[in-house]
Amino acid sequence: MNYRIESDSLGEVKVPSDAYYGAQTQRAVDNFSISGLVLQAEFIEALAIIKKNAAIANGKLGLISKEVSGLIVKSAEEITGGRHYDQFVVDIFQTGSGTSTNMNMNEVIAGRANEIYSGKKGNKFPVHPNDHVNLCQSSNDVIPSAINISVMILIEKNLIPALKELHSALAAKAEEFSGIKKLGRTHLQDAVLMTLGDEFSAYAFQIEKDIVRINEIKDNLRELTIGGTAVGTGINAHPGFAEMVTEMISADTGIDFRLTANHFSSQASQDSSVAVSGILKTIAVSFTKIANDIRWMASGPRSGLGEITLPSLQPGSSIMPGKINPVIPEAVLQVAVQATGNDATITAAAKGGNFELNTMLPLIAYNLIQSVKILSGASLIFAGKCINGIVAKQDKCRLNVENSLDLAVKLIPFIGYDKASAVAKKAYEQDKTIKQVVEEENILTVEQIKDLF
């Protein structure tokens, strides 16, 4: 590999000759060879949005020249447009403030800006990564702001639309199955009569409530701590910088962000991330309930409950011919487990700070973004590849109803609980239906039997 020499306050460093980044990024690559995991493209885009609008603000405030501002903006826009993501190479397990990722961004933007200016990679002229790209900023205010921006964009553009699609699919099935009677189940045992539509209406309502919850909690993400710099005092930042950048980020993203009311709190804690992650965990729990129920109802096809059939998407076994497994619910369940685990990680990481800074920000960012992305994807495939294609097995539902001992509950208004229990016991011991026992013992009139059964 060909190298060039870059330098920082600690001395000279060999950097790949085709890299836009510089010495500080290379040191982070060398120091943090841990997981191979890097922050997602959504986070990188959010960070580039901050840098772009910071450069515009600094230009308007007269802190940098129009030429330098323009070069930074052009470079940042290439990143927000999907270019240069291969240049963001720092492991998520790094310095807890995310300084290495912030400097990775500063150096890539500066490196590309200087290439635009001179045609050559390397050097820090005319755009300097710290003096110009990072002007009026610190990793300690930029990284928390990038977390909020990236997660908010994903929730608005991906998660909420995906949940709405899942809700619509479940609600449509609730209506379609509204006339199909079946047994309810409690404790995994037969319960009383309901409809298959009732069951699906419960699932639709769960997702409806999840949409309400995520809409309510996302307000936590609107607060940006940009401009607080190192500890929240705003040292080295222009007094007008923070408000200006926040307004421009809002215009740029189409999302109404606002400047935090307390920089010290927003930089020292990650309570908002914990709150949002808690709602994502709630969504994961909803997915678990629904996916498990659907797996059970579709179990069989010969020896299970077999009340519904799922779309046949792929062979289910490498050894058993003809076996079809509930692959989509299983994928959804794995997503739910991952999002639940991510919540535990985020909660633990949010405790990982002292005084004026949380020092597990990259870990929080990675897990929060992952949860939103995988829950969004799971919502779409659950609706499109599973729920929409569910077919009710009406004969099996009816047979289960007819054979159920819990139909004895209908006898209580006529003969009381104790006598109804005796009927149920006899039906069970003699392998008969409740209706057969009632008819044989003339417990009810013909008309009453017709009305009840």
XYZ file of C-alpha atoms in Angstrom:
453
model
C 0.000 0.000 0.000
C 1.206 3.502 -0.820
C 1.385 6.027 2.006
C 1.767 9.711 2.547
C 2.953 11.425 5.714
C 0.496 13.469 7.788
C 1.159 15.088 11.140
C -0.653 16.133 14.301
C 0.369 17.317 17.766
C 1.962 13.939 18.522
C 4.097 13.832 15.388
C 4.077 12.200 11.978
C 1.790 9.354 10.887
C 1.656 7.198 7.763
C -1.745 7.542 6.079
C -2.916 5.606 2.988
C -2.224 7.796 -0.013
C -5.794 7.458 -1.316
C -7.390 8.457 2.013
C -9.049 11.820 2.559
C -8.576 11.547 6.309
C -5.421 12.463 8.161
C -3.267 11.696 11.171
C -5.871 11.664 13.937
C -8.143 9.249 12.089
C -5.225 6.968 11.327
C -4.221 6.916 14.989
C -7.790 5.908 15.888
C -7.725 3.119 13.289
C -4.457 1.841 14.758
C -5.637 2.140 18.359
C -9.138 0.690 18.082
C -8.826 -2.466 15.996
C -11.598 -4.144 17.985
C -14.809 -5.074 16.216
C -14.723 -3.968 12.608
C -18.034 -2.198 13.285
C -18.256 1.432 12.223
C -21.004 3.984 12.729
C -23.809 3.646 10.224
C -24.274 5.765 7.118
C -27.247 7.508 8.760
C -25.018 8.801 11.543
C -22.323 9.880 9.085
C -24.928 11.777 7.070
C -26.209 13.543 10.186
C -22.687 14.517 11.173
C -22.035 15.881 7.680
C -25.291 17.874 7.877
C -23.982 19.527 11.042
C -20.618 20.330 9.451
C -22.232 21.730 6.333
C -24.544 24.066 8.215
C -21.825 25.027 10.682
C -19.685 26.141 7.747
C -22.527 28.204 6.308
C -23.141 29.831 9.693
C -19.459 30.529 10.260
C -19.290 32.128 6.837
C -22.295 34.327 7.537
C -20.829 35.308 10.901
C -17.587 36.321 9.222
C -15.522 33.721 11.070
C -14.238 32.058 7.901
C -13.950 33.253 4.337
C -16.652 32.599 1.795
C -14.178 30.474 -0.157
C -13.399 28.201 2.809
C -17.084 28.012 3.721
C -17.983 27.054 0.177
C -15.322 24.348 -0.005
C -16.528 22.794 3.270
C -20.133 22.905 2.133
C -19.335 21.265 -1.196
C -17.339 18.508 0.475
C -20.017 17.899 3.124
C -22.743 17.763 0.478
C -20.849 15.011 -1.321
C -21.021 13.001 1.899
C -24.719 13.691 2.496
C -25.208 12.647 -1.124
C -23.825 9.198 -0.347
C -20.182 9.546 -1.341
C -16.987 8.806 0.614
C -18.581 6.537 3.237
C -15.608 4.197 2.847
C -13.512 6.947 4.427
C -15.246 6.626 7.805
C -13.168 3.865 9.265
C -13.123 4.306 13.044
C -14.409 1.413 15.157
C -17.455 2.106 17.327
C -15.427 0.983 20.341
C -13.283 4.085 20.575
C -12.891 7.187 22.683
C -16.214 7.542 24.503
C -16.912 11.088 23.381
C -16.776 10.083 19.728
C -13.863 12.487 19.204
C -12.219 10.068 16.791
C -15.333 9.945 14.627
C -15.714 13.724 14.795
C -12.097 14.156 13.692
C -12.577 11.507 11.015
C -15.363 13.696 9.619
C -13.365 16.906 10.032
C -10.365 15.413 8.235
C -12.363 13.856 5.401
C -14.224 17.098 4.733
C -11.014 19.116 4.896
C -9.129 16.568 2.789
C -11.748 16.523 0.070
C -12.139 20.322 0.200
C -8.415 20.769 -0.279
C -8.432 18.289 -3.153
C -11.202 20.310 -4.795
C -9.049 23.405 -4.310
C -5.658 22.015 -5.368
C -6.301 18.721 -7.105
C -4.176 16.864 -4.541
C -4.980 14.816 -1.430
C -3.325 15.693 1.861
C -2.268 18.922 3.629
C -4.450 21.305 5.620
C -4.640 24.272 3.261
C -6.794 26.201 2.640
C -9.205 24.198 4.834
C -8.040 23.060 8.256
C -9.977 20.226 9.962
C -9.929 21.880 13.401
C -9.685 25.595 12.685
C -12.323 25.628 9.966
C -14.442 22.443 9.782
C -14.721 22.144 13.582
C -15.038 25.874 14.239
C -17.460 26.758 17.103
C -17.852 23.049 17.840
C -16.579 20.245 20.034
C -17.040 16.501 19.779
C -18.938 16.843 23.051
C -21.766 18.840 21.489
C -21.573 17.581 17.923
C -21.821 13.824 18.592
C -24.927 14.034 20.853
C -26.540 16.303 18.260
C -25.724 13.834 15.473
C -27.313 11.026 17.492
C -30.561 12.983 17.773
C -30.576 14.054 14.140
C -29.851 10.603 12.701
C -32.356 8.779 14.903
C -35.048 11.407 14.373
C -34.674 11.209 10.588
C -34.887 7.403 10.697
C -37.983 7.445 12.899
C -39.768 9.986 10.708
C -38.822 8.527 7.332
C -38.582 4.799 8.075
C -40.057 3.567 11.337
C -43.369 5.414 11.522
C -44.324 4.702 7.869
C -43.353 1.044 8.345
C -45.424 0.719 11.528
C -48.380 2.317 9.764
C -48.103 -0.258 6.988
C -48.042 -3.087 9.529
C -51.033 -1.601 11.339
C -52.993 -1.357 8.101
C -52.248 -4.980 7.246
C -53.377 -6.196 10.676
C -56.490 -4.014 10.655
C -57.445 -5.343 7.219
C -57.164 -8.913 8.485
C -59.233 -8.028 11.546
C -62.024 -6.916 9.251
C -61.618 -9.853 6.868
C -61.784 -12.383 9.710
C -64.542 -10.665 11.700
C -67.111 -13.371 10.937
C -64.914 -16.396 11.648
C -65.632 -17.872 15.071
C -62.848 -19.559 16.976
C -61.769 -20.441 20.465
C -59.952 -17.933 22.573
C -57.032 -19.228 24.598
C -55.752 -18.337 28.048
C -52.858 -20.139 29.757
C -52.414 -21.977 26.420
C -55.712 -23.713 27.215
C -59.106 -23.470 25.509
C -61.101 -20.466 26.626
C -64.375 -18.964 25.412
C -65.675 -18.156 21.970
C -64.407 -15.147 20.029
C -63.661 -14.373 16.389
C -60.399 -14.523 14.514
C -61.071 -10.877 13.701
C -61.120 -10.072 17.425
C -57.662 -11.571 17.734
C -56.220 -9.573 14.858
C -57.899 -6.404 16.084
C -55.847 -6.758 19.263
C -52.643 -6.942 17.227
C -53.630 -3.905 15.178
C -54.370 -1.961 18.349
C -50.968 -2.855 19.807
C -49.224 -1.375 16.782
C -51.555 1.634 16.784
C -50.516 2.364 20.367
C -46.867 1.883 19.459
C -47.205 4.556 16.763
C -48.700 6.924 19.337
C -45.873 6.181 21.775
C -43.073 6.754 19.258
C -44.686 9.981 18.060
C -44.884 11.238 21.625
C -41.338 10.274 22.614
C -39.599 11.616 19.507
C -39.931 15.139 20.908
C -36.974 14.177 23.113
C -34.840 14.059 19.978
C -35.686 17.563 18.787
C -33.272 19.215 21.225
C -29.784 19.767 19.840
C -26.835 20.662 22.015
C -24.814 22.187 19.186
C -22.869 25.243 20.309
C -22.239 24.017 23.836
C -18.685 23.044 22.828
C -16.566 21.345 25.510
C -18.694 21.304 28.665
C -21.787 23.331 27.784
C -20.486 26.845 28.339
C -20.086 27.510 24.614
C -16.420 28.447 24.937
C -14.877 29.487 21.573
C -18.294 29.549 19.904
C -19.812 32.733 18.478
C -22.900 33.804 20.507
C -25.108 33.601 17.429
C -23.753 30.301 16.152
C -25.932 27.777 17.976
C -29.326 29.265 17.144
C -28.332 29.873 13.537
C -27.064 26.339 12.953
C -30.076 24.767 14.640
C -32.455 26.728 12.431
C -30.502 25.779 9.309
C -30.413 22.083 10.250
C -34.196 22.227 10.678
C -34.587 23.740 7.229
C -32.102 21.277 5.732
C -33.786 18.167 7.150
C -37.407 19.321 7.143
C -37.629 18.423 10.846
C -38.301 20.995 13.549
C -35.216 20.826 15.743
C -34.638 23.303 18.556
C -31.686 24.363 20.644
C -31.504 22.672 24.025
C -32.625 24.703 27.029
C -29.658 23.391 29.020
C -26.409 22.468 27.279
C -24.932 21.079 30.466
C -27.673 18.475 30.822
C -27.813 17.575 27.146
C -24.064 16.988 26.963
C -23.666 15.276 30.324
C -26.521 12.775 29.973
C -28.179 10.602 27.384
C -31.601 10.413 29.028
C -33.340 11.151 25.743
C -31.679 8.176 24.069
C -32.746 5.960 26.960
C -36.337 7.199 26.691
C -36.484 6.598 22.943
C -34.851 3.191 23.286
C -37.470 2.247 25.869
C -40.233 2.848 23.346
C -38.323 0.869 20.724
C -38.157 -1.980 23.237
C -41.927 -1.695 23.716
C -42.383 -2.042 19.961
C -40.111 -5.091 20.056
C -42.293 -6.624 22.773
C -45.383 -6.018 20.625
C -43.688 -7.736 17.701
C -42.827 -10.690 19.934
C -46.421 -11.156 21.066
C -47.871 -10.909 17.583
C -45.233 -13.035 15.831
C -45.429 -15.780 18.451
C -49.240 -15.914 18.318
C -49.173 -16.154 14.538
C -46.588 -18.947 14.659
C -48.774 -20.885 17.086
C -51.983 -20.359 15.110
C -50.233 -21.517 11.936
C -48.580 -24.530 13.612
C -48.976 -27.871 11.901
C -49.988 -28.312 9.194
C -51.407 -31.640 10.413
C -50.637 -31.873 14.122
C -50.702 -28.245 15.289
C -53.388 -25.648 15.906
C -53.677 -24.989 12.194
C -56.185 -22.140 12.391
C -54.412 -20.058 9.757
C -51.945 -20.633 6.959
C -49.000 -18.362 6.172
C -47.544 -17.632 2.739
C -45.113 -20.343 1.586
C -41.903 -18.441 0.965
C -39.122 -21.047 0.916
C -38.394 -24.692 1.740
C -38.117 -25.096 5.491
C -35.774 -28.027 5.857
C -32.631 -29.454 4.315
C -33.774 -32.991 5.194
C -37.606 -33.009 5.462
C -39.279 -32.657 2.050
C -42.273 -30.367 1.852
C -41.676 -28.699 5.207
C -42.547 -24.981 5.254
C -41.511 -22.932 8.259
C -42.838 -19.574 9.552
C -39.659 -17.800 8.472
C -40.959 -14.233 8.612
C -42.289 -14.437 12.182
C -39.000 -16.060 13.175
C -37.024 -13.214 11.597
C -39.269 -10.691 13.357
C -38.693 -12.440 16.690
C -34.931 -12.231 16.218
C -35.209 -8.522 15.474
C -37.251 -8.085 18.642
C -34.601 -9.862 20.706
C -31.849 -7.708 19.197
C -33.731 -4.465 19.855
C -34.412 -5.581 23.423
C -30.732 -6.323 23.903
C -29.831 -2.980 22.373
C -32.044 -1.277 24.930
C -30.153 -2.972 27.745
C -26.870 -1.830 26.192
C -28.089 1.743 25.727
C -29.361 1.868 29.302
C -26.029 0.655 30.627
C -24.080 2.975 28.337
C -26.157 5.978 29.386
C -24.818 5.437 32.899
C -21.295 5.623 31.515
C -20.486 9.234 32.126
C -19.278 11.480 34.875
C -19.842 15.162 35.438
C -20.083 17.026 32.098
C -19.932 14.227 29.531
C -21.259 10.780 28.737
C -18.347 8.688 27.493
C -20.144 5.894 25.663
C -21.682 7.972 22.895
C -20.566 5.878 19.882
C -22.033 2.736 21.458
C -25.332 4.498 22.164
C -25.448 5.872 18.626
C -24.759 2.518 16.976
C -27.323 0.555 18.989
C -30.062 3.178 18.812
C -29.712 3.516 15.051
C -29.638 -0.256 14.631
C -32.831 -0.694 16.647
C -34.741 1.845 14.553
C -33.475 0.331 11.297
C -34.201 -3.300 12.088
C -37.614 -2.594 13.603
C -38.482 -0.629 10.456
C -37.353 -3.446 8.199
C -39.131 -6.073 10.269
C -42.380 -4.074 10.138
C -42.298 -4.006 6.359
C -41.555 -7.690 5.789
C -44.015 -8.731 8.502
C -46.783 -6.825 6.738
C -45.806 -7.527 3.147
C -44.533 -11.100 3.292
C -46.652 -12.524 6.109
C -49.745 -10.666 7.379
C -51.132 -9.740 3.978
C -50.998 -13.371 2.849
C -52.563 -15.034 5.909
C -55.552 -17.243 5.104
C -58.006 -18.453 7.731
C -58.736 -22.205 7.968
C -62.401 -21.847 8.789
C -63.147 -25.567 9.040
C -60.438 -26.063 11.662
C -61.632 -23.029 13.624
C -65.208 -24.355 13.594
C -64.133 -27.877 14.595
C -62.154 -26.517 17.518
C -65.193 -24.569 18.683
C -67.483 -27.582 18.445
C -65.069 -29.816 20.361
C -64.251 -27.331 23.081
C -65.207 -28.127 26.675
C -65.281 -24.427 27.420
C -68.630 -24.155 25.677
C -69.912 -25.295 29.058
C -69.627 -21.669 30.132
C -72.748 -21.008 28.057
C -74.697 -23.332 30.343
C -74.037 -21.320 33.502
C -77.049 -18.941 33.113
C -79.336 -22.006 32.812
C -77.990 -24.612 35.249
C -75.289 -22.816 37.298
C -71.516 -23.185 37.542
C -71.384 -26.524 39.392
C -73.722 -28.386 37.064
C -72.012 -26.867 34.027
C -68.675 -28.133 35.393
C -70.145 -31.616 35.734
C -71.251 -31.520 32.091
C -67.749 -30.461 31.024
C -66.165 -33.244 33.078
C -68.457 -35.874 31.595
C -67.816 -34.649 28.062
C -64.088 -34.866 28.657
C -64.172 -38.337 30.217
C -66.438 -39.780 27.527
C -64.715 -37.946 24.657
C -67.936 -36.184 23.675
C -68.838 -32.607 22.877
C -70.695 -30.395 25.325
C -73.615 -30.323 22.918
C -73.791 -34.127 22.818
C -73.964 -34.399 26.607
C -76.595 -31.659 26.838
C -78.730 -33.415 24.214
C -78.324 -36.884 25.747
C -79.322 -35.716 29.225
C -82.082 -33.337 28.068
C -80.520 -30.527 30.038
C -81.964 -27.861 27.713
C -84.833 -27.643 25.283
C -84.298 -28.146 21.578
C -84.743 -24.419 20.963
C -82.280 -23.508 23.715
C -79.703 -25.916 22.303
C -80.179 -24.426 18.844
C -79.711 -20.919 20.130
C -76.626 -21.762 22.174
C -74.746 -24.088 19.858
